[in-house]
Each structure stands twice: as structure tokens, then as C-alpha cells.
Amino acid sequence: MSKEKSVSGTVGKALDVLNEFASIGRPARFSEVLAASKYPKTTLYRLLQTLTNEEMLSYDPEEQMYSLGVRLVRLAHAAWEQSSMAPIARPFVDALSHEVGLTVHLAQLDGGQVLYIDKRNSSAPIQMYSQAGKIGPAYCTGVGKAMMACLEEEALERVISQQSFHRYTEHTLTSAQDMRQELLTIKEEGVAFDREEHEHNIICIAAPILSLKGKLMGALSITTTRHRHSIDDLALFKDHLLDAAKQIGDEAEVWHFPDKL
Amino acid sequence: MSKEKSVSGTVGKALDVLNEFASIGRPARFSEVLAASKYPKTTLYRLLQTLTNEEMLSYDPEEQMYSLGVRLVRLAHAAWEQSSMAPIARPFVDALSHEVGLTVHLAQLDGGQVLYIDKRNSSAPIQMYSQAGKIGPAYCTGVGKAMMACLEEEALERVISQQSFHRYTEHTLTSAQDMRQELLTIKEEGVAFDREEHEHNIICIAAPILSLKGKLMGALSITTTRHRHSIDDLALFKDHLLDAAKQIGDEAEVWHFPDKL
DNA sequence: AACTAAGTTCCATTATACGGAACAATAATA
DNA sequence: TATTATTGTTCCGTATAATGGAACTTAGTT
């Protein structure tokens, strides 16, 4: 459990516990959760019971293991469809991926991290769930940097403070200063590059998706490997990418919920 | 909101509201939710606020619209990976789909309904999220019937009582009696057929997935269209299907959580 | 200006969650 | 077998948070 921020209300605590399970990433016993938790024994116990009753957690009495429940999958399906821009963006993502023949990612900013909400791989048919819902660092991914470049000072400050600046590779930017510098460049160019900053051999070009009013909606990226392409190669896709991003942004603007029943 | 069952505790209510949003299926205004809700104005208002704070809902002040938040997508990714059998089943689902050249579905039973947790389409690369997390009726789908056939009396009773028995097509089974009859046949044959009971032109063969101890884990199905195949054609896949289901079941049994950190 | 309708705040009441401590159940050690 | 840890569960008086009726805003109509 994130021991820093104290959450108010029972609901907050319950969701906090769910988060903990998500970050543990595998089924866990009561004591294990307790150790990681900021809540006292009894309280946590009751929370787990409640969540299990509500089927947000499932409990295996055999193994005495709690794990995240399938009800979440169900809810998420609805969330993905109605609240992310994935459904709107889908045709454009498809088209872009087809055009350039490379992998395309669609992401949003969520709590200082990058949340991938869609992925299209022109060649291999892929397993979406294994990508959608996945999170990644913002400071060393193309989509992350592209989005950060669009934040106004206050929001940017907050997001930067949430970055770990862990050095994944020798190309990773590891300080807020470097970051700010990089963001200026990105603002100028209109696109961000990931120069093997997160994973060796993986490079990408990314662009922010803005609504007409200028509100940041997410980001779009084209990913490839150093083996197959150079950064300069990727730069050639800039117009295609910006075009797709613009189209999605415009569409998202228009997208007004099916008016009244 | 499901007005029948009264939920205890604040957490239950909050999740209840989330469910409501999922079933509305699109962003909604306060009053709209209120109308559908069993909770009084103020209570609902506070619930929405709490959920928004926790980012389980997102609120657009512009439009005064609430919608399911992306945080759910994040949680669901973890849920899908750790609590459903999808990751275990994946290679077998892949193989089966490849073998028979048709669409394969993986499903679990969730609250009397069928919850699809994976799908593989040998030909067209597909959008997974549009399937995983999707729900369907149990009484008129192959996977649903296959799973129901494996329930012991008490559980079956409950599930049957949750069925609407809506007549989707002229082939839909529309009564508990017919259902029980059908389940006997399925038990004998070991597989269930969907003879255009849910959608016209869509037929499938499905098998339950059981753990070695005999616990029902889910179901697996091969789907096609009447235009391309007959039920008899599908019956030819029976061995392949049962084989895959058995392998998944066995694997799931072995699958013991990565022991201790 | 008067009237609706939708959304928000107030506040005394009540129900719920809280958590320390004591209690089981099981496993580990002597 | 007795003894001590370890882990999971229940009790219960207390403290806190949720409740919901009513009143108040705000914005849109007549």
C-alpha cells in the first residue's frame, strides 16, 4: 500500500487495497498484504472480506490466497469503451499502423505514468489485454515525453515530481533539468523521440493528441527497433504521425456522447 | 442501479454505482444516474464525488458528465493477468485457433453470465478489448451451456434463476425445463453446441475446462457461421477441442502462484 | 420577475467502520 | 508431548464517517 498519502473514507481504503494487489501483481495471502499495508489488521481483514463479497477480489480458501476478481475485467471493458478515447482513435490507429507497417501505441497520462490503452501491430496479430492497461514510465518513453511537453507549468511540476528518473539505459534522462530541456525541444519539434531511453534497441517517435481547445487527450507513437531503423528513419514518419494525432484530436472534440438516450 | 438486492456497506454501494455506469454504457449526468438509482440524492452525490476523487470515475465539468475512469483499465490489466486463467490458457487457445482455422473463445462464468476473457481469431487480427470483458447470456451460448452442465445442483439452481430466457432467435431455449434437458445431453456428449441460439448464422461447439480436482474453471469454444459450416462439421473438432480444454485444465491445476516472493 | 429543474451544501442523527485485545487454528521448535 | 511462534478470525466499546431531509444556488424557461 502506498503508505504516504492517507486516504479518506472507506471506499478510498478499499480501492487502495485493490491497488496494492495490482502492484503485487500476483495472488497474495492475508499476512503478506498486511505487511505491505498501512491499515491495522482488523481493518484490513474487513476490507478484504468486503471486497471479496463484492467480487472485486476472489479468495481461494484452499490456498488462502486473495487475488483480483474478474468483475474488474468486466468493469474495465465498459471503462475502456466509454471513457478512454480508444474507440474513437481505433480507425486512425489502424490506418497509421497499416501505412507505416510498424507498431503503433495509443496512451494516456494517468497519475504521472503512461497508461497504454491500445496497440496495433501491423504484422503479428496481438493480444490486446497484455498491452492495454499496461503502464510505463513517463520520463523515458516517447508518449510520456510528448504528453509532458503539453502540460502547463503547474501540472508539469506535479508530474515531474512523480517521476523516479531511474536509469534504465545509458540514454535515459535522469534529472528534472534534463527533462525540462528535452521538453523544450519537443515543444519546438512537435514530436518526441525515444532514443533507447527505456529499453535497449527500442526507439520510437511520438506525438501528443490535443483536442481543438488544446486540451491534452493522450499520445500516439510509432515504435521500431534500432536494428531495423534509425531515428532519422522515424523522423520521416513525422507528418503521418502528426496527421493521425490531429485527426484523432478533432474527432475526440466532436465526440459528444450519444445525446440523451 | 439494480434496485433488487440491497447492498451493505459503503464500498458495496460505491461499486454498485460503478456497475450502473457500466450498464448504462456511456457517460451520464447526475440526474440520469439518480433516476436509475435506489439511493437518495445526497448519498448518490457523495458517492459520485468519492469515486471521482479516487479516479474510478472521471468527470467532465464542461459537459457535466461522469464516466468510468481509466484507473479501472489499469486495475483490470492486473486482474486479467493474475486472476483469470487467460494467461495460462493463451498458448493452447493460440494453438487450437491455428489448428482449426476458426475463432476461439475463452470464457468464465460470472454472476450467471458468461464473461469472455480471451478470443483468438486465426484470420483477421482482432481487437481484444472489444471482446475480453464482454459479457453474454449463459443459457444460449455454447460456453455458457457447457459450464452450466458442470455445476452441481445447488449452484445450477442459482444460475438458472438468473437467466432471462429471452428468445433471441427461433432456436433459443426459453425455459428452465428445456435447459435442464439440454444440459443432460451436454453432460453425455461432453460438449455443447450453440445452434444459432443467440445470433442468427452463428454456431459453435464448446467444452468446459475442468481442473484435475473437477473444479469448473471456464469454457472454450470454436465458433463459425452456418454459411461456412454445419453442426456436423463442428462436431469433427470435438477431439481437438476437448484436448485443448483438458490441457488448459491440467495446466491451471499445476499453476501455483509463484511461491513466496 | 416568477417558475422549473438540476446540482450543491448544511447539519443533526444514525449507522458503520474502527482497531485494540483476546481468541482459535495451525505450524515450528524444543 | 509440551511450548512457542505464526497466521487468521472474532468481540465489542468507541470514534468516525455516511446518511438524507431540507434548504439553497445556479441556470435555463415562460
XYZ file of C-alpha atoms (C1' of nucleotides) in Angstrom:
582
model
C 0.000 0.000 0.000
C 1.266 3.416 -0.750
C 1.988 4.452 2.776
C 2.397 8.124 2.001
C -0.974 9.571 1.156
C -3.681 8.870 3.655
C -6.988 8.170 2.022
C -10.243 9.341 3.465
C -13.354 7.275 3.561
C -13.940 3.586 3.400
C -14.224 3.489 -0.337
C -10.834 5.074 -0.725
C -9.279 2.500 1.537
C -10.895 -0.332 -0.320
C -9.624 0.918 -3.642
C -6.266 1.450 -2.078
C -6.182 -2.217 -1.231
C -7.131 -3.134 -4.774
C -4.246 -1.052 -5.987
C -1.942 -2.898 -3.694
C -2.995 -6.163 -5.266
C -2.415 -4.737 -8.681
C 1.079 -3.711 -7.763
C 1.875 -7.010 -6.068
C 0.904 -8.477 -9.397
C 0.037 -11.935 -8.157
C -2.250 -13.589 -5.642
C -1.275 -12.937 -2.055
C -2.027 -14.141 1.435
C -3.539 -12.021 4.128
C -0.320 -11.584 6.049
C 1.572 -10.536 3.001
C -0.903 -7.801 2.242
C -0.932 -6.801 5.881
C 2.819 -6.361 5.904
C 2.645 -4.007 2.959
C -0.379 -2.200 4.299
C -0.770 0.895 6.365
C -4.018 -0.370 7.836
C -4.317 -2.275 11.086
C -5.025 -5.968 10.998
C -8.727 -5.942 11.679
C -9.454 -3.108 9.339
C -7.603 -4.738 6.504
C -9.284 -8.004 7.265
C -12.698 -6.488 6.947
C -11.746 -4.646 3.806
C -10.647 -7.876 2.194
C -13.881 -9.524 3.235
C -15.951 -6.735 1.805
C -14.059 -6.704 -1.455
C -14.373 -10.446 -1.720
C -18.104 -10.236 -1.139
C -18.332 -7.661 -3.849
C -16.318 -9.925 -6.109
C -13.628 -7.386 -6.679
C -11.301 -9.882 -5.109
C -11.533 -13.611 -5.331
C -10.471 -15.838 -2.499
C -9.178 -19.346 -2.711
C -9.832 -20.963 0.673
C -7.692 -23.926 -0.351
C -4.584 -21.853 -0.732
C -5.720 -18.968 1.424
C -4.942 -16.632 -1.382
C -6.641 -13.459 -2.450
C -6.428 -12.202 -5.992
C -8.083 -9.563 -8.113
C -11.525 -10.624 -9.224
C -12.878 -10.962 -12.712
C -15.517 -8.383 -12.003
C -12.818 -5.852 -12.650
C -12.317 -7.163 -16.142
C -15.975 -6.665 -16.751
C -15.976 -3.125 -15.466
C -12.836 -2.312 -17.364
C -14.348 -3.340 -20.624
C -17.017 -0.738 -20.131
C -14.490 1.829 -18.934
C -12.298 1.282 -21.922
C -15.172 1.676 -24.304
C -16.737 4.732 -22.807
C -14.071 6.708 -21.109
C -10.858 6.279 -22.956
C -10.518 7.623 -26.423
C -9.519 4.209 -27.725
C -12.757 3.521 -29.579
C -12.614 6.888 -31.283
C -8.986 6.525 -32.148
C -9.180 2.959 -33.346
C -9.683 3.548 -37.070
C -6.879 6.099 -37.155
C -4.561 3.871 -35.218
C -5.379 1.074 -37.616
C -4.746 3.209 -40.626
C -1.483 4.601 -39.307
C -0.170 1.193 -38.387
C -1.079 -0.085 -41.817
C 0.503 2.874 -43.565
C 3.854 2.698 -41.867
C 3.930 -1.027 -41.291
C 5.065 -0.662 -37.697
C 3.707 -0.951 -34.206
C 1.529 1.918 -33.042
C 0.727 2.703 -29.418
C -2.051 4.840 -28.018
C -1.567 6.099 -24.482
C -2.945 8.438 -21.851
C -1.350 10.066 -18.844
C -2.512 8.587 -15.576
C -1.097 9.558 -12.247
C 2.280 10.532 -13.567
C 2.612 7.363 -15.540
C 1.856 6.356 -19.061
C -1.165 4.118 -19.473
C -1.320 2.267 -22.753
C -4.864 1.959 -23.945
C -4.376 0.476 -27.355
C -1.773 -1.039 -29.574
C -1.759 -2.075 -33.170
C 0.873 -4.244 -34.669
C 0.667 -4.392 -38.409
C 2.286 -7.791 -38.715
C 1.691 -10.127 -35.810
C -1.858 -10.227 -34.540
C -1.518 -9.313 -30.939
C -3.071 -9.902 -27.598
C -4.528 -6.620 -26.606
C -5.102 -7.069 -22.935
C -1.472 -7.788 -22.479
C -0.889 -4.240 -23.637
C -3.960 -2.207 -22.899
C -3.929 -1.384 -19.230
C -0.189 -1.745 -19.062
C 1.655 1.150 -17.565
C 5.067 2.586 -18.154
C 7.248 5.455 -17.008
C 6.515 8.871 -18.465
C 10.012 10.356 -18.399
C 11.629 7.828 -20.695
C 9.002 6.863 -23.211
C 8.054 8.698 -26.354
C 4.403 9.009 -25.481
C 5.237 10.091 -21.956
C 7.536 12.885 -23.034
C 5.183 14.006 -25.776
C 2.408 14.409 -23.255
C 4.537 16.094 -20.633
C 5.592 18.644 -23.207
C 1.969 19.758 -23.408
C 1.333 20.330 -19.741
C 1.186 23.796 -18.320
C 3.688 24.612 -15.603
C 1.681 23.587 -12.568
C 0.616 20.203 -13.857
C 4.074 19.561 -15.250
C 5.586 20.258 -11.871
C 3.391 17.654 -10.280
C 4.098 15.063 -12.906
C 7.829 15.630 -12.789
C 7.769 15.188 -9.039
C 6.194 11.800 -9.586
C 8.987 10.542 -11.816
C 11.573 8.188 -10.439
C 14.212 9.012 -13.031
C 15.585 5.534 -12.797
C 18.370 4.934 -15.313
C 17.017 2.121 -17.485
C 19.702 2.512 -20.128
C 22.647 4.778 -20.733
C 20.336 7.023 -22.751
C 17.758 7.573 -20.044
C 17.256 11.147 -18.923
C 17.802 11.055 -15.202
C 17.088 14.509 -13.911
C 14.330 17.060 -13.886
C 16.675 19.557 -15.542
C 17.490 17.306 -18.484
C 13.809 16.608 -18.701
C 12.798 20.247 -18.935
C 15.435 20.814 -21.565
C 14.159 17.871 -23.571
C 10.585 19.104 -23.271
C 11.537 22.439 -24.814
C 12.986 20.649 -27.824
C 9.859 18.533 -28.096
C 7.622 21.592 -27.965
C 9.581 23.060 -30.847
C 9.637 19.970 -32.982
C 6.101 18.905 -32.188
C 7.167 15.302 -31.715
C 9.155 13.365 -29.143
C 11.729 10.663 -29.757
C 12.588 7.779 -27.522
C 16.233 7.062 -28.206
C 16.503 3.731 -26.417
C 15.780 5.510 -23.186
C 13.561 2.851 -21.726
C 14.679 -0.342 -23.434
C 17.738 -1.140 -25.415
C 17.151 -1.383 -29.113
C 13.671 0.134 -28.883
C 13.162 3.553 -30.423
C 10.046 5.493 -31.227
C 8.555 8.743 -32.422
C 5.560 10.093 -30.550
C 3.117 12.957 -30.842
C 0.613 14.378 -28.396
C -3.081 14.272 -29.157
C -4.763 17.577 -28.450
C -8.377 18.497 -28.709
C -9.287 21.570 -30.683
C -9.487 23.522 -27.474
C -5.925 22.474 -26.802
C -6.723 20.009 -24.052
C -4.275 17.129 -23.820
C -6.047 13.886 -24.629
C -3.192 11.413 -24.964
C -0.395 10.473 -27.280
C 0.330 8.316 -30.260
C 3.610 6.640 -31.145
C 5.302 4.607 -33.812
C 7.754 2.117 -32.420
C 10.528 0.154 -34.019
C 13.949 -1.253 -33.268
C 17.359 0.261 -33.742
C 18.244 -2.806 -35.800
C 15.681 -2.020 -38.387
C 15.550 1.758 -38.322
C 17.370 4.852 -37.265
C 15.922 7.896 -35.561
C 16.172 9.628 -38.918
C 14.041 6.929 -40.469
C 11.430 7.511 -37.812
C 11.563 11.240 -38.389
C 10.259 10.576 -41.878
C 7.003 9.414 -40.356
C 6.553 12.704 -38.550
C 3.906 14.051 -40.901
C 1.932 10.843 -40.944
C 2.034 10.715 -37.191
C 1.039 14.321 -36.627
C -1.706 13.900 -39.124
C -3.169 10.926 -37.355
C -2.845 12.641 -33.985
C -4.638 15.690 -35.314
C -7.440 13.638 -36.758
C -7.965 11.796 -33.508
C -7.949 15.042 -31.566
C -10.501 16.593 -33.872
C -12.683 13.554 -33.707
C -12.496 13.467 -29.945
C -13.690 17.025 -29.895
C -16.712 16.249 -31.958
C -17.404 13.180 -29.949
C -20.308 14.167 -27.871
C -21.888 11.418 -26.006
C -24.892 9.988 -27.741
C -27.190 12.803 -26.736
C -29.812 11.764 -24.292
C -30.973 8.184 -24.613
C -28.816 0.515 -10.296
C -30.060 -2.941 -9.610
C -32.843 -1.997 -7.275
C -33.472 -5.524 -6.011
C -30.605 -6.544 -3.816
C -29.718 -4.092 -1.100
C -26.007 -3.804 -0.629
C -24.432 -3.406 2.747
C -21.610 -1.027 3.439
C -20.368 1.998 1.678
C -17.993 0.101 -0.518
C -20.781 -2.060 -1.831
C -22.795 0.987 -2.720
C -19.886 2.595 -4.467
C -19.274 -0.478 -6.558
C -22.945 -0.687 -7.219
C -22.769 2.757 -8.748
C -19.824 1.744 -10.879
C -21.854 -1.171 -12.136
C -24.625 1.164 -13.022
C -22.261 3.165 -15.180
C -21.062 0.002 -16.831
C -24.591 -0.967 -17.705
C -25.537 2.495 -18.913
C -22.598 2.042 -21.209
C -21.913 5.691 -21.854
C -21.185 8.859 -19.904
C -24.125 10.111 -17.898
C -25.246 13.149 -15.993
C -26.002 13.201 -12.330
C -29.750 13.319 -12.729
C -29.736 10.423 -15.099
C -27.896 8.246 -12.669
C -30.106 9.464 -9.870
C -33.208 8.424 -11.736
C -31.879 4.905 -12.160
C -30.556 4.745 -8.633
C -32.022 3.430 -5.451
C -30.008 5.893 -3.390
C -31.214 9.297 -2.277
C -29.870 12.381 -3.955
C -27.278 13.421 -1.412
C -25.942 9.947 -0.883
C -25.507 9.354 -4.572
C -23.942 12.754 -4.947
C -21.326 11.966 -2.366
C -20.674 8.551 -3.829
C -20.008 10.077 -7.205
C -17.687 12.594 -5.638
C -15.771 9.936 -3.805
C -15.439 7.766 -6.877
C -14.306 10.726 -8.894
C -11.696 11.590 -6.303
C -10.466 8.050 -6.440
C -10.367 8.272 -10.215
C -12.686 5.385 -10.684
C -14.960 7.838 -12.414
C -13.917 10.791 -14.454
C -15.940 13.965 -14.539
C -16.150 16.462 -17.311
C -17.208 19.773 -15.728
C -17.749 21.208 -19.184
C -20.444 18.727 -20.057
C -21.325 17.783 -16.506
C -20.833 14.189 -17.399
C -19.489 11.324 -15.368
C -17.912 8.321 -16.989
C -15.910 5.312 -15.908
C -12.319 6.210 -15.227
C -9.198 4.848 -16.823
C -7.971 3.646 -13.469
C -10.264 0.711 -13.995
C -8.442 -0.228 -17.145
C -5.246 -0.280 -15.190
C -6.653 -2.451 -12.458
C -8.243 -4.751 -14.949
C -4.994 -5.416 -16.674
C -3.633 -6.747 -13.427
C -6.832 -8.651 -12.717
C -6.793 -10.265 -16.093
C -3.221 -11.343 -15.723
C -3.385 -12.705 -12.243
C -6.854 -13.912 -11.634
C -8.277 -15.206 -14.818
C -6.831 -18.221 -16.451
C -6.291 -16.339 -19.686
C -2.510 -16.143 -19.416
C -2.276 -19.858 -18.728
C -4.659 -20.727 -21.487
C -3.186 -18.433 -24.074
C -0.778 -20.837 -25.790
C -3.454 -23.510 -26.028
C -6.021 -21.086 -27.329
C -3.498 -19.944 -29.894
C -2.689 -23.463 -30.954
C -6.316 -24.504 -31.218
C -7.269 -21.483 -33.232
C -4.386 -22.108 -35.554
C -5.214 -25.794 -35.914
C -8.837 -25.376 -36.821
C -8.549 -22.033 -38.550
C -11.546 -20.606 -36.743
C -12.379 -18.204 -33.953
C -11.780 -19.497 -30.449
C -13.317 -18.017 -27.305
C -12.262 -18.450 -23.720
C -14.863 -17.655 -21.091
C -15.653 -17.860 -17.404
C -18.920 -17.859 -15.541
C -19.573 -14.643 -13.665
C -22.743 -13.909 -11.830
C -24.916 -16.082 -14.011
C -23.498 -14.644 -17.163
C -20.726 -15.586 -19.489
C -17.656 -13.389 -19.279
C -15.339 -13.634 -22.239
C -11.757 -13.339 -21.177
C -9.960 -14.088 -24.396
C -10.536 -14.550 -28.059
C -8.348 -15.672 -30.892
C -9.245 -15.246 -34.472
C -6.940 -17.114 -36.781
C -7.527 -14.924 -39.791
C -8.380 -11.327 -39.038
C -6.252 -9.750 -36.336
C -8.758 -8.631 -33.790
C -9.276 -6.034 -31.167
C -9.150 -7.919 -27.951
C -10.616 -5.420 -25.597
C -13.716 -5.384 -27.640
C -14.112 -8.972 -26.608
C -12.330 -9.557 -23.344
C -14.543 -8.214 -20.631
C -17.599 -8.570 -22.782
C -20.459 -10.485 -21.289
C -23.123 -12.644 -22.780
C -26.053 -14.773 -21.720
C -25.282 -18.216 -20.331
C -28.406 -20.059 -21.440
C -27.944 -19.560 -25.148
C -24.238 -19.635 -25.786
C -22.042 -22.662 -26.213
C -19.643 -21.739 -23.458
C -22.488 -20.857 -21.123
C -24.263 -24.165 -21.559
C -21.026 -26.131 -21.343
C -20.274 -24.538 -17.996
C -23.775 -24.896 -16.638
C -23.634 -28.589 -17.426
C -20.800 -28.896 -14.922
C -22.453 -27.244 -11.970
C -23.788 -29.273 -9.105
C -27.472 -28.959 -8.345
C -27.366 -26.072 -5.912
C -25.155 -23.809 -7.977
C -27.055 -24.712 -11.114
C -30.290 -23.739 -9.468
C -28.936 -20.320 -8.681
C -27.557 -19.761 -12.141
C -30.747 -20.898 -13.833
C -32.726 -18.484 -11.719
C -30.519 -15.693 -13.027
C -31.295 -16.428 -16.659
C -33.715 -14.255 -18.548
C -34.535 -16.846 -21.188
C -35.132 -14.153 -23.692
C -35.852 -15.587 -27.151
C -33.048 -14.198 -29.304
C -33.816 -16.466 -32.240
C -36.253 -19.218 -33.008
C -33.669 -21.708 -31.741
C -33.197 -20.187 -28.299
C -34.098 -22.398 -25.389
C -36.600 -20.407 -23.418
C -37.409 -22.383 -20.322
C -35.652 -23.908 -17.363
C -37.060 -27.281 -18.345
C -35.643 -27.227 -21.846
C -32.433 -26.041 -20.313
C -32.154 -28.955 -17.915
C -32.895 -31.372 -20.707
C -30.201 -29.818 -22.846
C -27.704 -29.955 -20.004
C -28.208 -33.703 -19.670
C -27.360 -34.168 -23.322
C -24.307 -31.986 -22.920
C -23.137 -33.972 -19.924
C -23.359 -37.119 -22.011
C -21.634 -35.757 -25.063
C -19.044 -33.778 -23.176
C -19.521 -30.787 -25.433
C -22.213 -28.193 -26.011
C -23.463 -26.822 -29.303
C -24.870 -23.431 -29.977
C -27.305 -23.921 -32.825
C -27.919 -20.283 -33.683
C -29.478 -19.814 -30.299
C -28.009 -16.425 -29.614
C -27.375 -14.979 -33.046
C -28.589 -15.987 -36.436
C -25.987 -17.707 -38.543
C -23.598 -18.132 -35.631
C -22.944 -21.651 -34.414
C -20.329 -23.076 -32.108
C -19.049 -26.082 -30.250
C -17.932 -25.590 -26.671
C -16.313 -27.619 -23.926
C -15.930 -26.956 -20.225
C -12.499 -26.579 -18.686
C -12.152 -28.557 -15.501
C -9.265 -28.741 -13.116
C -7.966 -32.181 -12.159
C -9.999 -31.986 -8.976
C -13.038 -31.449 -11.146
C -13.496 -27.784 -10.343
C -15.062 -25.768 -13.135
C -12.597 -23.227 -14.413
C -14.242 -21.929 -17.569
C -15.043 -22.979 -21.096
C -13.553 -22.982 -24.544
C -15.394 -22.723 -27.825
C -14.886 -22.846 -31.572
C -17.190 -20.515 -33.439
C -18.168 -20.332 -37.063
C -21.100 -19.447 -39.246
C -23.860 -21.595 -40.630
C -22.850 -20.388 -44.075
C -19.469 -21.928 -43.829
C -20.091 -24.957 -41.662
C -22.735 -27.264 -40.315
C -23.077 -28.537 -36.787
C -21.702 -31.822 -38.055
C -18.614 -30.047 -39.320
C -18.115 -28.562 -35.891
C -18.579 -31.961 -34.289
C -15.439 -33.064 -36.100
C -13.458 -30.654 -33.966
C -14.702 -32.254 -30.779
C -11.491 -34.121 -30.029
C -9.288 -31.146 -30.712
C -11.463 -29.020 -28.503
C -11.633 -31.463 -25.621
C -7.938 -31.964 -25.871
C -7.211 -28.264 -25.588
C -9.677 -27.891 -22.722
C -8.048 -30.765 -20.876
C -4.602 -29.334 -21.330
C -5.667 -25.958 -20.028
C -7.361 -27.566 -17.048
C -4.284 -29.597 -16.212
C -2.063 -26.588 -16.551
C -4.309 -24.498 -14.346
C -4.036 -27.157 -11.694
C -0.277 -27.060 -11.714
C -0.315 -23.307 -11.721
C 0.572 -22.423 -8.229
C 1.302 -18.877 -7.658
C 4.962 -18.025 -7.883
C 5.760 -19.374 -4.460
C 6.566 -16.674 -1.981
C 8.209 -13.591 -3.357
C -39.897 38.733 -12.354
C -41.714 34.225 -11.377
C -41.131 29.452 -12.196
C -38.712 24.921 -13.099
C -35.297 21.836 -12.939
C -30.673 20.322 -11.941
C -26.897 20.481 -8.964
C -24.781 21.541 -4.438
C -24.245 22.480 0.623
C -25.789 22.108 5.656
C -26.181 19.628 9.753
C -28.237 16.838 13.395
C -28.934 11.847 13.526
C -27.616 7.208 12.869
C -25.248 3.554 11.270
C -20.868 1.893 10.065
C -16.245 1.383 10.285
C -12.540 1.219 13.549
C -8.882 -1.159 15.964
C -7.016 -2.928 20.382
C -7.125 -7.054 22.556
C -8.306 -11.556 23.191
C -9.093 -15.868 20.914
C -8.576 -20.009 17.541
C -6.022 -22.788 14.494
C -2.022 -24.258 12.539
C 2.783 -24.884 12.081
C 7.570 -24.826 14.035
C 10.738 -25.746 17.882
C 12.234 -27.856 21.964
C 4.216 -34.132 24.164
C 4.587 -29.629 25.742
C 5.935 -24.909 24.105
C 6.322 -21.142 21.372
C 5.549 -18.702 17.007
C 2.807 -17.505 13.276
C -1.273 -16.591 10.990
C -6.088 -15.904 10.643
C -10.598 -14.700 12.972
C -13.983 -12.789 16.332
C -15.534 -9.380 20.061
C -17.081 -5.073 21.449
C -16.999 -0.325 23.195
C -15.661 3.835 20.817
C -14.959 7.115 17.265
C -15.903 8.416 12.738
C -17.933 8.656 8.598
C -22.091 8.052 5.955
C -26.893 9.408 5.855
C -30.744 12.060 3.868
C -34.240 15.707 4.557
C -34.395 20.322 3.810
C -32.747 24.475 2.283
C -30.048 26.943 -1.033
C -27.843 28.066 -5.560
C -27.475 28.382 -10.335
C -29.048 28.256 -14.885
C -32.425 27.895 -18.097
C -37.915 28.931 -19.305
C -42.161 31.184 -19.559
